[in-house]
mmCIF file of C-alpha atoms in Angstrom:
data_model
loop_
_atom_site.group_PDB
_atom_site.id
_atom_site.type_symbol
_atom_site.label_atom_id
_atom_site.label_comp_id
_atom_site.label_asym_id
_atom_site.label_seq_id
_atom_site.Cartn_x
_atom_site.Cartn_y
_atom_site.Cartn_z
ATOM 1 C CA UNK A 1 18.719 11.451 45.575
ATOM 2 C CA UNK A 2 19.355 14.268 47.797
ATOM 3 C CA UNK A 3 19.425 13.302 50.871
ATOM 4 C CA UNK A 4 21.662 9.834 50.500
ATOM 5 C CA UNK A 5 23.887 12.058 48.817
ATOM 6 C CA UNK A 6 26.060 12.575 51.857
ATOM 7 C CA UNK A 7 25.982 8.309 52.368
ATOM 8 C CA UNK A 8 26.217 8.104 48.797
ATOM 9 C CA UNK A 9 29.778 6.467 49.295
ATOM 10 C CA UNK A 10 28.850 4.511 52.191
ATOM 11 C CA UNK A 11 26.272 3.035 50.549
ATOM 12 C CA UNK A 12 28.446 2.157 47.193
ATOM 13 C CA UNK A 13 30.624 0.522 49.077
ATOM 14 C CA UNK A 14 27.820 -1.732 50.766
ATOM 15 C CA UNK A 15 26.820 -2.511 47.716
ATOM 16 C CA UNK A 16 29.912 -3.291 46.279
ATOM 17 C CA UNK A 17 31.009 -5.534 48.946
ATOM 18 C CA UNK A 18 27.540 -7.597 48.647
ATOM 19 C CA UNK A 19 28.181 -7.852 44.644
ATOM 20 C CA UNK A 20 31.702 -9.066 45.888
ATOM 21 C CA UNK A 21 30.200 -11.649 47.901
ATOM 22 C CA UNK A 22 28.143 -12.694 45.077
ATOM 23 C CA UNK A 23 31.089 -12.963 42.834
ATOM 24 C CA UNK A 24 32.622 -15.578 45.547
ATOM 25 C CA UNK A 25 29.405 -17.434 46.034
ATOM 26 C CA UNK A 26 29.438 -17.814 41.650
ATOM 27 C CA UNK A 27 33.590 -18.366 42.358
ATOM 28 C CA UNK A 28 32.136 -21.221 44.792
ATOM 29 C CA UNK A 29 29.539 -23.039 42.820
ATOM 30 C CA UNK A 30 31.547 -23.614 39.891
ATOM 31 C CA UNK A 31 34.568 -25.079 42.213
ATOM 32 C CA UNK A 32 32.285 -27.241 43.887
ATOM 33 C CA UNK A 33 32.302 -26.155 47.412
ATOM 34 C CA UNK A 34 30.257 -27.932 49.880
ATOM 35 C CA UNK A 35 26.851 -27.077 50.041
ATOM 36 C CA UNK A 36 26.743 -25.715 53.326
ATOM 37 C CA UNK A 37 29.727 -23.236 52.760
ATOM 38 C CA UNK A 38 27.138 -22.054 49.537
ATOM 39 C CA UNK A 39 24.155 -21.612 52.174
ATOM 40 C CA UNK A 40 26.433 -19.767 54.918
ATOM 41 C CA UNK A 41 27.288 -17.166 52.211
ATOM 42 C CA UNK A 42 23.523 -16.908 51.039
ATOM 43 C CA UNK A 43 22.534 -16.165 54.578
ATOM 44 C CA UNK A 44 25.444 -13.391 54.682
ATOM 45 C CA UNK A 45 24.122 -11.531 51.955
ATOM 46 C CA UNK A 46 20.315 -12.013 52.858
ATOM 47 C CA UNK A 47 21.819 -10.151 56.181
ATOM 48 C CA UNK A 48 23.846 -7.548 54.643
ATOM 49 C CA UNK A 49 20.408 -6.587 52.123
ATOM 50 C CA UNK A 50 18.451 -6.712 55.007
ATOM 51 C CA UNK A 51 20.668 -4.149 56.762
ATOM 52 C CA UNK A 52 20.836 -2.296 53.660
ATOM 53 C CA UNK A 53 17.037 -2.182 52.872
ATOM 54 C CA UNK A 54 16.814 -0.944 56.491
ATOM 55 C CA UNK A 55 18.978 1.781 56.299
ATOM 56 C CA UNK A 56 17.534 2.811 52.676
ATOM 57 C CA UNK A 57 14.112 3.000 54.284
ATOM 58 C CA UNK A 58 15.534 5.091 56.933
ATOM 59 C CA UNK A 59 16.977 7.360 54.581
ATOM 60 C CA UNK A 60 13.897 7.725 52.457
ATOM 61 C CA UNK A 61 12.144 8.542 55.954
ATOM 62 C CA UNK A 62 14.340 11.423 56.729
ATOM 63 C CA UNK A 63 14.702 12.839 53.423
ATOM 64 C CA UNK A 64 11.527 12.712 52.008
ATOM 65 C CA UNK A 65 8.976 12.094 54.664
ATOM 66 C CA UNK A 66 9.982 13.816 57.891
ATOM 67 C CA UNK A 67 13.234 14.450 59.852
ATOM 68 C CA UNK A 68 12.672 13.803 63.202
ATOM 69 C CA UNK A 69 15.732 16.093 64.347
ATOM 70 C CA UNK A 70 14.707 18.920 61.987
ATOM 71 C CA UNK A 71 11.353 18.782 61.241
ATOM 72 C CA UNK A 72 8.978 22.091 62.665
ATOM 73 C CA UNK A 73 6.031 20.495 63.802
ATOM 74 C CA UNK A 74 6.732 18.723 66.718
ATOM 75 C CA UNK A 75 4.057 16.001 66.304
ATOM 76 C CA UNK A 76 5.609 14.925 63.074
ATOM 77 C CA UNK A 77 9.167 15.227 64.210
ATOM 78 C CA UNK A 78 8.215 12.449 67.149
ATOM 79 C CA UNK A 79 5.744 10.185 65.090
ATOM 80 C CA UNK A 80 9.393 10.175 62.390
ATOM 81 C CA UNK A 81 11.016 9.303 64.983
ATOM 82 C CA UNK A 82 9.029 6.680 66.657
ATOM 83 C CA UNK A 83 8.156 5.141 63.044
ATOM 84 C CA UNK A 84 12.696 4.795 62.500
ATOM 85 C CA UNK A 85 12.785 3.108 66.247
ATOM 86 C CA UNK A 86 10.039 0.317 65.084
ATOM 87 C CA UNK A 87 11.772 -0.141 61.311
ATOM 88 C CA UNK A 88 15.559 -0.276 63.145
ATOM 89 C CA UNK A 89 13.919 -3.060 65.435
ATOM 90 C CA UNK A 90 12.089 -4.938 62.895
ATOM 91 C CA UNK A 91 14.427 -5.190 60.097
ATOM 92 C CA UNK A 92 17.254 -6.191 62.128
ATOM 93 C CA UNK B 1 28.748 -30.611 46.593
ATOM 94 C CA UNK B 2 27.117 -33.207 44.118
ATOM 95 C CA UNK B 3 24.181 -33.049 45.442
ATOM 96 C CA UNK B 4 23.232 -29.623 43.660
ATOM 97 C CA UNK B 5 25.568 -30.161 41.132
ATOM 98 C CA UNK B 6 22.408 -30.949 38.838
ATOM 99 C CA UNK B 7 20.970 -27.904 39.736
ATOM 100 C CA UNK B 8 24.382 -25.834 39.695
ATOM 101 C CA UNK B 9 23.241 -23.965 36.252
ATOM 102 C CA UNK B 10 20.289 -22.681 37.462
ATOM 103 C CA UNK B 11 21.746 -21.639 40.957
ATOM 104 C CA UNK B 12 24.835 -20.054 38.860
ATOM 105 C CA UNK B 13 22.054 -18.113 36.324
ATOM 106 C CA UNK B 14 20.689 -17.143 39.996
ATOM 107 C CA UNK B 15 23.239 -16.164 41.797
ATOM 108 C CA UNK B 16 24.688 -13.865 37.871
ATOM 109 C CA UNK B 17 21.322 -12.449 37.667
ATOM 110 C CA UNK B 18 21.473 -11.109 41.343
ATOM 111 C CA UNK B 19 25.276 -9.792 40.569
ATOM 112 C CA UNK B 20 23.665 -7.661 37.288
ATOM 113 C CA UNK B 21 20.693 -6.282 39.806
ATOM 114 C CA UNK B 22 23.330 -5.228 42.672
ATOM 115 C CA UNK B 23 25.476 -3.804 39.416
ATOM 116 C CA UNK B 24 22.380 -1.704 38.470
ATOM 117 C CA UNK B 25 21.772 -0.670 42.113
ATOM 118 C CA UNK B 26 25.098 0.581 41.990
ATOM 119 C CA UNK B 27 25.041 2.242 38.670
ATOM 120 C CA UNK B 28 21.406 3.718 40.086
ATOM 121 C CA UNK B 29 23.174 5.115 43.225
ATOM 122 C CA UNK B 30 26.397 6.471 40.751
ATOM 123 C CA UNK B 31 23.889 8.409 38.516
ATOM 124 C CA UNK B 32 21.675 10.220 41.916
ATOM 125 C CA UNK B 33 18.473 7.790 41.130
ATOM 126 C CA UNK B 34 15.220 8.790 42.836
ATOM 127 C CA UNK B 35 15.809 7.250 46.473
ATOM 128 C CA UNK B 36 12.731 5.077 46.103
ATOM 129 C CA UNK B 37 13.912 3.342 42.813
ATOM 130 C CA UNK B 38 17.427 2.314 44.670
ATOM 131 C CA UNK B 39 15.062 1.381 47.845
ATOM 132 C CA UNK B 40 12.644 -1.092 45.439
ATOM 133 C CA UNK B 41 15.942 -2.491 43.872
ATOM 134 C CA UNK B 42 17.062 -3.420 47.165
ATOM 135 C CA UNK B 43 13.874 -4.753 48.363
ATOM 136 C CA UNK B 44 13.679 -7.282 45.519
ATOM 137 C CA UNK B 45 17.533 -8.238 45.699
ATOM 138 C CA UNK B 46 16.418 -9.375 49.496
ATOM 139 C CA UNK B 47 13.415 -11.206 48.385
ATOM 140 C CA UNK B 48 15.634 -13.030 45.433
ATOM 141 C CA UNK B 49 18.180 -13.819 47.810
ATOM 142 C CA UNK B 50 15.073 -15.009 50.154
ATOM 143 C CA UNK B 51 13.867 -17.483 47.699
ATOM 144 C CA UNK B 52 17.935 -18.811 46.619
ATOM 145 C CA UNK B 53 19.063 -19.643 50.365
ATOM 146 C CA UNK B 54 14.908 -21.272 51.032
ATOM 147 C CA UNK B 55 16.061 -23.410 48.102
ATOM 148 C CA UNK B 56 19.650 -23.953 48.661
ATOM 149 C CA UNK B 57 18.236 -25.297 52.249
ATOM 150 C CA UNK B 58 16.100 -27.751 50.498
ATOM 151 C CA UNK B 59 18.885 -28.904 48.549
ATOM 152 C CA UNK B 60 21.241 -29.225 51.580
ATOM 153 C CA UNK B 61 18.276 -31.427 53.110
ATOM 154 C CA UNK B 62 17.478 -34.024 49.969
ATOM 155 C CA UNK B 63 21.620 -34.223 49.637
ATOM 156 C CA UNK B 64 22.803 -34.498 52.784
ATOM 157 C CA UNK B 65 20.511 -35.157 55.682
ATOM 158 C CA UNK B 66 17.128 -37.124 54.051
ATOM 159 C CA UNK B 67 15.426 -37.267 50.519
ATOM 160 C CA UNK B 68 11.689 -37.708 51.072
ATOM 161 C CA UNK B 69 11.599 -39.957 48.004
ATOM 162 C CA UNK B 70 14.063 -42.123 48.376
ATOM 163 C CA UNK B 71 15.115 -42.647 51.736
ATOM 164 C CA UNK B 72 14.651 -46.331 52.608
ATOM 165 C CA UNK B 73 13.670 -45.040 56.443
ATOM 166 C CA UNK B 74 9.727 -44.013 55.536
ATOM 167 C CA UNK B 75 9.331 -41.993 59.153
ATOM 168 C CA UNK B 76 12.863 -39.880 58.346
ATOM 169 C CA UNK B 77 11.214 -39.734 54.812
ATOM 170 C CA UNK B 78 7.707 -38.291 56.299
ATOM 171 C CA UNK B 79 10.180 -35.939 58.942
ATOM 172 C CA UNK B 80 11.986 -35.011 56.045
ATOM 173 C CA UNK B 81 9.271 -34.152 54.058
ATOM 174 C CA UNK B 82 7.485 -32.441 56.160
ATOM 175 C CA UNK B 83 10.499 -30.129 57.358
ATOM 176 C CA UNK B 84 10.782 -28.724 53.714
ATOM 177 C CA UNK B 85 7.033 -28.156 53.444
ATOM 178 C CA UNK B 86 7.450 -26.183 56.595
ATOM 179 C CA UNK B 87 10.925 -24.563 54.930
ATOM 180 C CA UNK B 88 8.863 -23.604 51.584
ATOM 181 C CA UNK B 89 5.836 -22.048 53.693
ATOM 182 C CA UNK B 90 8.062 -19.750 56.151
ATOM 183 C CA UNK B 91 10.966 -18.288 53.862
ATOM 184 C CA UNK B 92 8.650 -17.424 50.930
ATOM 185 C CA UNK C 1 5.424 -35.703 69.393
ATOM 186 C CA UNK C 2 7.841 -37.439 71.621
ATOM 187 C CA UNK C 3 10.782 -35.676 70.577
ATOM 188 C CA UNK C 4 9.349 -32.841 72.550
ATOM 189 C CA UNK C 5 8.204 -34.356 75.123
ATOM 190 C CA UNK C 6 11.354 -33.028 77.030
ATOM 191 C CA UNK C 7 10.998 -29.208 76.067
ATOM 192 C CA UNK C 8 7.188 -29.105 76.331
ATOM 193 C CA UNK C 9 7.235 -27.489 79.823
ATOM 194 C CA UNK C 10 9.539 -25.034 77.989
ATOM 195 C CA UNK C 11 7.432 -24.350 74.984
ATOM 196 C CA UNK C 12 4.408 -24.651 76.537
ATOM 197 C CA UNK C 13 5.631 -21.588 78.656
ATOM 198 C CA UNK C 14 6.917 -19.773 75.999
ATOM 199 C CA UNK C 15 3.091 -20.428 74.109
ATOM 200 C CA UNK C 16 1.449 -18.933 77.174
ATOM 201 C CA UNK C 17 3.905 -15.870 77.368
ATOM 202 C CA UNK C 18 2.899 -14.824 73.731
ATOM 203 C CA UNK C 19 -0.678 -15.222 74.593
ATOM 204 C CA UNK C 20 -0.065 -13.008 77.508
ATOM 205 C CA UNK C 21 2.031 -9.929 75.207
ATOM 206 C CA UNK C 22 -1.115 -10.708 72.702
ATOM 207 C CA UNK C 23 -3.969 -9.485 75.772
ATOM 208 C CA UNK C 24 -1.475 -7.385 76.925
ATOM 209 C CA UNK C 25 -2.068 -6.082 73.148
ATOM 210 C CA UNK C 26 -5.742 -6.354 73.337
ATOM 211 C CA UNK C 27 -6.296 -4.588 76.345
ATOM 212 C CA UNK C 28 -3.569 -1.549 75.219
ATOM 213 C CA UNK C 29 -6.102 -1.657 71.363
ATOM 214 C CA UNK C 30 -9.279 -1.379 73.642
ATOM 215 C CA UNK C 31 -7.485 1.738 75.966
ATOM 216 C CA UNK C 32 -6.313 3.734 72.986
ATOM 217 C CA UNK C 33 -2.758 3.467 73.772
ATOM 218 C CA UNK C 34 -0.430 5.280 71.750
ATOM 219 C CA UNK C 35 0.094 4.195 68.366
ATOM 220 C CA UNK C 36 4.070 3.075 68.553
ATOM 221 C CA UNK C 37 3.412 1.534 72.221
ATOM 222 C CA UNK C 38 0.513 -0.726 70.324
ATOM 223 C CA UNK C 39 3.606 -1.176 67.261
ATOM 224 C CA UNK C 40 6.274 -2.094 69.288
ATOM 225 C CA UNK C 41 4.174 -4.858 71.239
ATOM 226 C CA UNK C 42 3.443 -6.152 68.074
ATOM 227 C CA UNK C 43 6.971 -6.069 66.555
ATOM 228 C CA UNK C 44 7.914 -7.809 69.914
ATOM 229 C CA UNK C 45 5.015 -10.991 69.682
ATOM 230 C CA UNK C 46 6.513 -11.243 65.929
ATOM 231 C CA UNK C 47 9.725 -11.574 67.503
ATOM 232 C CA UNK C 48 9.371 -13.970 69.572
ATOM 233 C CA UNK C 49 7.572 -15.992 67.381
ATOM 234 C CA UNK C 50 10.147 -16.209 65.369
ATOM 235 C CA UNK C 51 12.349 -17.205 67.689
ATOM 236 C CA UNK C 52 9.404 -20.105 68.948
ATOM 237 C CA UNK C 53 9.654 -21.509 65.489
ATOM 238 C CA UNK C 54 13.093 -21.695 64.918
ATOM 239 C CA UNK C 55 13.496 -23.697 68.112
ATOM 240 C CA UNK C 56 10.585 -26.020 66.814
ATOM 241 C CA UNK C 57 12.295 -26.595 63.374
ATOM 242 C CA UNK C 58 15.332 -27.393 65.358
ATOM 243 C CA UNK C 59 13.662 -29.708 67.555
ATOM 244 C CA UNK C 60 11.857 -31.479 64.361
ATOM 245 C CA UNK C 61 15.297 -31.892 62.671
ATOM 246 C CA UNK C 62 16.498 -33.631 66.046
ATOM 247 C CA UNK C 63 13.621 -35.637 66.620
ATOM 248 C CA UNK C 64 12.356 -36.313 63.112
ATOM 249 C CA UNK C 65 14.757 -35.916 60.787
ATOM 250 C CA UNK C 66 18.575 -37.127 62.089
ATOM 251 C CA UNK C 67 19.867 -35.881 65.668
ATOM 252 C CA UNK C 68 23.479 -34.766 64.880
ATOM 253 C CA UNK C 69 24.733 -35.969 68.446
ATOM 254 C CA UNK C 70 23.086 -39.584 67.813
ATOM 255 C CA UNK C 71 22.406 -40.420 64.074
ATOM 256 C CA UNK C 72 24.976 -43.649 63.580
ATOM 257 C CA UNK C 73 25.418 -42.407 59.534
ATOM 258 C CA UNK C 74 28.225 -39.874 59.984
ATOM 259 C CA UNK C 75 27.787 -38.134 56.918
ATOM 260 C CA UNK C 76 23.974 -37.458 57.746
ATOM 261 C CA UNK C 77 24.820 -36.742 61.504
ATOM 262 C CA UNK C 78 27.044 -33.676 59.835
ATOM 263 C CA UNK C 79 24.490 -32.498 57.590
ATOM 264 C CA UNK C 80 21.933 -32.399 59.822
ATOM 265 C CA UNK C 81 24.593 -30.220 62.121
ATOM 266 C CA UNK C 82 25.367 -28.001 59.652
ATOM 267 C CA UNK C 83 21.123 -27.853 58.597
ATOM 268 C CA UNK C 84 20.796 -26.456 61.985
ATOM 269 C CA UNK C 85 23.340 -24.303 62.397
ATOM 270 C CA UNK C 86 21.951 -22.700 59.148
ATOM 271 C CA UNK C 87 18.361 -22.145 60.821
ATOM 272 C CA UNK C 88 19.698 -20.774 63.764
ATOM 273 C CA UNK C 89 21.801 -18.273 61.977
ATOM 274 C CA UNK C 90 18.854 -17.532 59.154
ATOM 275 C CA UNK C 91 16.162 -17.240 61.607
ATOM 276 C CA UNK C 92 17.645 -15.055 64.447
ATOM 277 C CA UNK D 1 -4.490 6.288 69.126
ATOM 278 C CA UNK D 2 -6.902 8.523 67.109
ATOM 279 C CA UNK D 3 -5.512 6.967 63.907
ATOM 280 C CA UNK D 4 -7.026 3.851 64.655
ATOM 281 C CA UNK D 5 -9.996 4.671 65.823
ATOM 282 C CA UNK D 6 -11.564 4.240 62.597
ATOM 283 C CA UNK D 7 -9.724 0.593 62.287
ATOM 284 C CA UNK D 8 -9.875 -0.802 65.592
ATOM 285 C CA UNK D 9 -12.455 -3.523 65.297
ATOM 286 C CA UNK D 10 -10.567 -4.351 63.337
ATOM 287 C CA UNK D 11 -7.427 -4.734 64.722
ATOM 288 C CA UNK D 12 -8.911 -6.289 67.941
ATOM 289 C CA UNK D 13 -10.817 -8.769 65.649
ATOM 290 C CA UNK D 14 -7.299 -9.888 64.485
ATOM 291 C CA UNK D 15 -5.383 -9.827 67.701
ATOM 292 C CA UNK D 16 -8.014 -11.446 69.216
ATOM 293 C CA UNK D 17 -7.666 -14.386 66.097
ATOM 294 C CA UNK D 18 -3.890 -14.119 66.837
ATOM 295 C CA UNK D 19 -5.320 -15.208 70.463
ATOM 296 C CA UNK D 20 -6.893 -17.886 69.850
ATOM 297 C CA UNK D 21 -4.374 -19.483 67.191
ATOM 298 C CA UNK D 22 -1.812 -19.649 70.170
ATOM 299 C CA UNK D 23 -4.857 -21.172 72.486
ATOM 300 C CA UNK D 24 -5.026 -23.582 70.003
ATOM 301 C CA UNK D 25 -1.379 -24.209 70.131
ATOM 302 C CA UNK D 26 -1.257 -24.813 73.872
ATOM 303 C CA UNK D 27 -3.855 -27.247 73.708
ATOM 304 C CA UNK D 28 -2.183 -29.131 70.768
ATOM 305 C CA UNK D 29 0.905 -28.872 72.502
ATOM 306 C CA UNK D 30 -0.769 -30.476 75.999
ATOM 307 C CA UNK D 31 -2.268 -32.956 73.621
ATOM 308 C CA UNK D 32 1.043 -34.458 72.170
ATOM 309 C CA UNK D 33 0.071 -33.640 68.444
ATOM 310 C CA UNK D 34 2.524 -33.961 65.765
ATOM 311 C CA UNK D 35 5.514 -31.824 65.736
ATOM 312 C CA UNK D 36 4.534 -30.883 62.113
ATOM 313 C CA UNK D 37 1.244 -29.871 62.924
ATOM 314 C CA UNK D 38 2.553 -27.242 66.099
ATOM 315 C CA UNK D 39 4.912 -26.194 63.601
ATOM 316 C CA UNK D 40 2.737 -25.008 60.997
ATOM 317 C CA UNK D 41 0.841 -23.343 63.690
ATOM 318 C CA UNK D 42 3.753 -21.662 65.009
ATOM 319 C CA UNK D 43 4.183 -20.534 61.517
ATOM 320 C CA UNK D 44 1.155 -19.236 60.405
ATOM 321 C CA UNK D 45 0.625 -17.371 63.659
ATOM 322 C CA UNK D 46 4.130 -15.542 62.752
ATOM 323 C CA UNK D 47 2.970 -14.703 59.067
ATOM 324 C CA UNK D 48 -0.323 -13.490 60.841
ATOM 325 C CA UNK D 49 1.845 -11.352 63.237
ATOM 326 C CA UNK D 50 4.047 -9.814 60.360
ATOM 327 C CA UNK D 51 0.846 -8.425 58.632
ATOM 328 C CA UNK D 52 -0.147 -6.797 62.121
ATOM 329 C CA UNK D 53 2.992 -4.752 62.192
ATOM 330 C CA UNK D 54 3.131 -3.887 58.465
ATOM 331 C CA UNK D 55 -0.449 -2.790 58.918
ATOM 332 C CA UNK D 56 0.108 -1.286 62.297
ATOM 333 C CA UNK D 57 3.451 0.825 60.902
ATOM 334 C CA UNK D 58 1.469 1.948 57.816
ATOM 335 C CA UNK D 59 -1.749 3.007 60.066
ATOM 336 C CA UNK D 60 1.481 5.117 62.169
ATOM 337 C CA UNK D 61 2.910 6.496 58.659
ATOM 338 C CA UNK D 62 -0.751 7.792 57.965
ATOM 339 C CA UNK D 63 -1.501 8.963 61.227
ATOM 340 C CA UNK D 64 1.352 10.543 62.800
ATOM 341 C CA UNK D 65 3.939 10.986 60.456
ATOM 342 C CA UNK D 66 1.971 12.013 56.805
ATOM 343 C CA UNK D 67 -0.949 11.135 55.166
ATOM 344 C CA UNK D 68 -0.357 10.409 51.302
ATOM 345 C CA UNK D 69 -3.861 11.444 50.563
ATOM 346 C CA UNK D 70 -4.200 14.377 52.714
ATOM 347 C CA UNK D 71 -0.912 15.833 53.198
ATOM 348 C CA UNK D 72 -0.760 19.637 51.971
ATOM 349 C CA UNK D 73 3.052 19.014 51.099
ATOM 350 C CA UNK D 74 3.019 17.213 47.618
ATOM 351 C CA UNK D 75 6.564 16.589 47.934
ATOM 352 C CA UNK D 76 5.824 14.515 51.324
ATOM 353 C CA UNK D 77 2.966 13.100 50.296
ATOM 354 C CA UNK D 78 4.681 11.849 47.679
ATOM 355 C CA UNK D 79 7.425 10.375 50.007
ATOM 356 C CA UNK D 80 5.012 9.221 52.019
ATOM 357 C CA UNK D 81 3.090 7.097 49.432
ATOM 358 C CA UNK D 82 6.291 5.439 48.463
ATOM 359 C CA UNK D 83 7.466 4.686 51.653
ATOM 360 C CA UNK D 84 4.241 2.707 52.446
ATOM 361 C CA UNK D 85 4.640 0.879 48.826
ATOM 362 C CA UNK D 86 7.620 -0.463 50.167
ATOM 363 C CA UNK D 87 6.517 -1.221 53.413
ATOM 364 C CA UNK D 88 3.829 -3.302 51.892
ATOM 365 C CA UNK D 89 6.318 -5.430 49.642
ATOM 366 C CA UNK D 90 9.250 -5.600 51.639
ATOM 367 C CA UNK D 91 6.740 -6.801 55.113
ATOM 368 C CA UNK D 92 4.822 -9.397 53.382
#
C-alpha cells in the first residue's frame, strides 16, 4: 500500500482511537450507562469511519487512479481532481 | 439503561465483533495490505456501525420515549410506531 | 398533520426550492453541462434532502410522539430530548 | 458531458421522477396529509437522490478520470475498477 505509506501512521492512529472508542462503548454497556450516552458514542464512531472511509477513498484515488497534482495528461489530472471535490463533499 | 439491558449481549457481541474488524484493519494497515482491502474493511465497519446506532435508536424509543405495543396512549403508540418504521427505512 | 401546520409555509418552501435545484438539474442534463457541475447539483439536492427529513422526523417526534418542552411525564419529556438531539447530530 | 451522452435519457428520465416525487410532496403537504406519509416521501426521494450521485460519480470515474474497461494502464484500470466497487457499496 504504497501510496498510504507516508499516512500510514496517521491512519493507525485513527484507527486506534476508533477501536478505543469501541472499547469504552463495551466499558459502557456492561456498567449500565444510560442509553443515550451508548447512542452519542455510536454516532461518534459512525463519524470518525465516515471520515476515515473518505479519506481512504481519497487515497486510493491518488495512488492508484490519478493524481490530480502530478498526473501528465491534463484532462485526467482535472477530472481526479473534480471527482476528490464531490467525494470530500459527500462523505462529510 | 434497563431498557436494553435484555438486549445488552447481543449489543456487547456487536459492539466486540466491530473491535476484532477495526483490530484487523489495523493489523491490515501494519502489514502494507493492498489499499482497497483496508478501504472495503472500512466501508463495512461504517455500515455495521450504521445498522448498531439505527438499532440502538429504536431501543432508546421503545425504553424511553413510547413502545408501540404497549403504550396505553394508542395515537403516541401509532406516532411511535411509525417513527421507527421511518428510522428502519432511512439508516439501513 | 397539525403538528405542522405551523412550519408548512417553511417546508413547503423548502419542497419547492428542491424542485427548483432538480430543473435547474434537468435543464443543465438537457445542455450537456459538464459532468462535475451536473454531480455537484446532485450531491447538493441529496443534501438538502437530508437536511428536509431530519427536520420532519423532528417535527413527528414533537407532534406525534412526546414534545420535550410539553409532555407532563418527565422521564418521557427527557427521552424524547435526548431522541432528538441524537437525529440532529446523526443526520447532519 | 460526452460521458453521458450515451446515458442521458436516462438520467433525465430519473431526475425528471425525482421531479415529480417532490410535486407530489407539495401537494400532500398543501393537502394536510399525515406527517408519516410526507415523511416517507421525503425519504424515498433522498434514497432516490443518493443513487443519482453514486451513478453520476461512477459515470465521472469512467468518463473523465479512467475507464476500467478501456484504460491502456492495467495498473489504473485496475484502481479504477476498485474504486467504483466501493463506490457502489459504500453509496447505497
Amino acid at each position: 500500500m504504497s501510496h498510504t505509506t507516508k499516512n500510514k501512521a496517521k491512519l493507525l492512529a485513527r484507527v486506534r482511537r476508533m477501536k478505543g472508542q469501541l472499547a469504552a462503548m463495551e466499558t459502557a454497556l456492561e456498567a449500565g450507562a444510560p442509553c443515550h450516552e451508548i447512542l452519542n458514542m455510536a454516532a461518534s464512531v459512525r463519524g470518525a469511519m465516515t471520515g476515515l472511509t473518505a479519506e481512504l477513498i481519497e487515497d486510493h484515488i491518488r495512488g492508484h487512479v490519478a493524481n490530480p497534482e502530478t498526473d501528465p495528461d491534463p484532462e485526467r489530472a482535472k477530472g481526479a481532481g473534480e471527482l476528490i471535490d464531490v467525494i470530500r463533499t459527500y462523505l462529510r
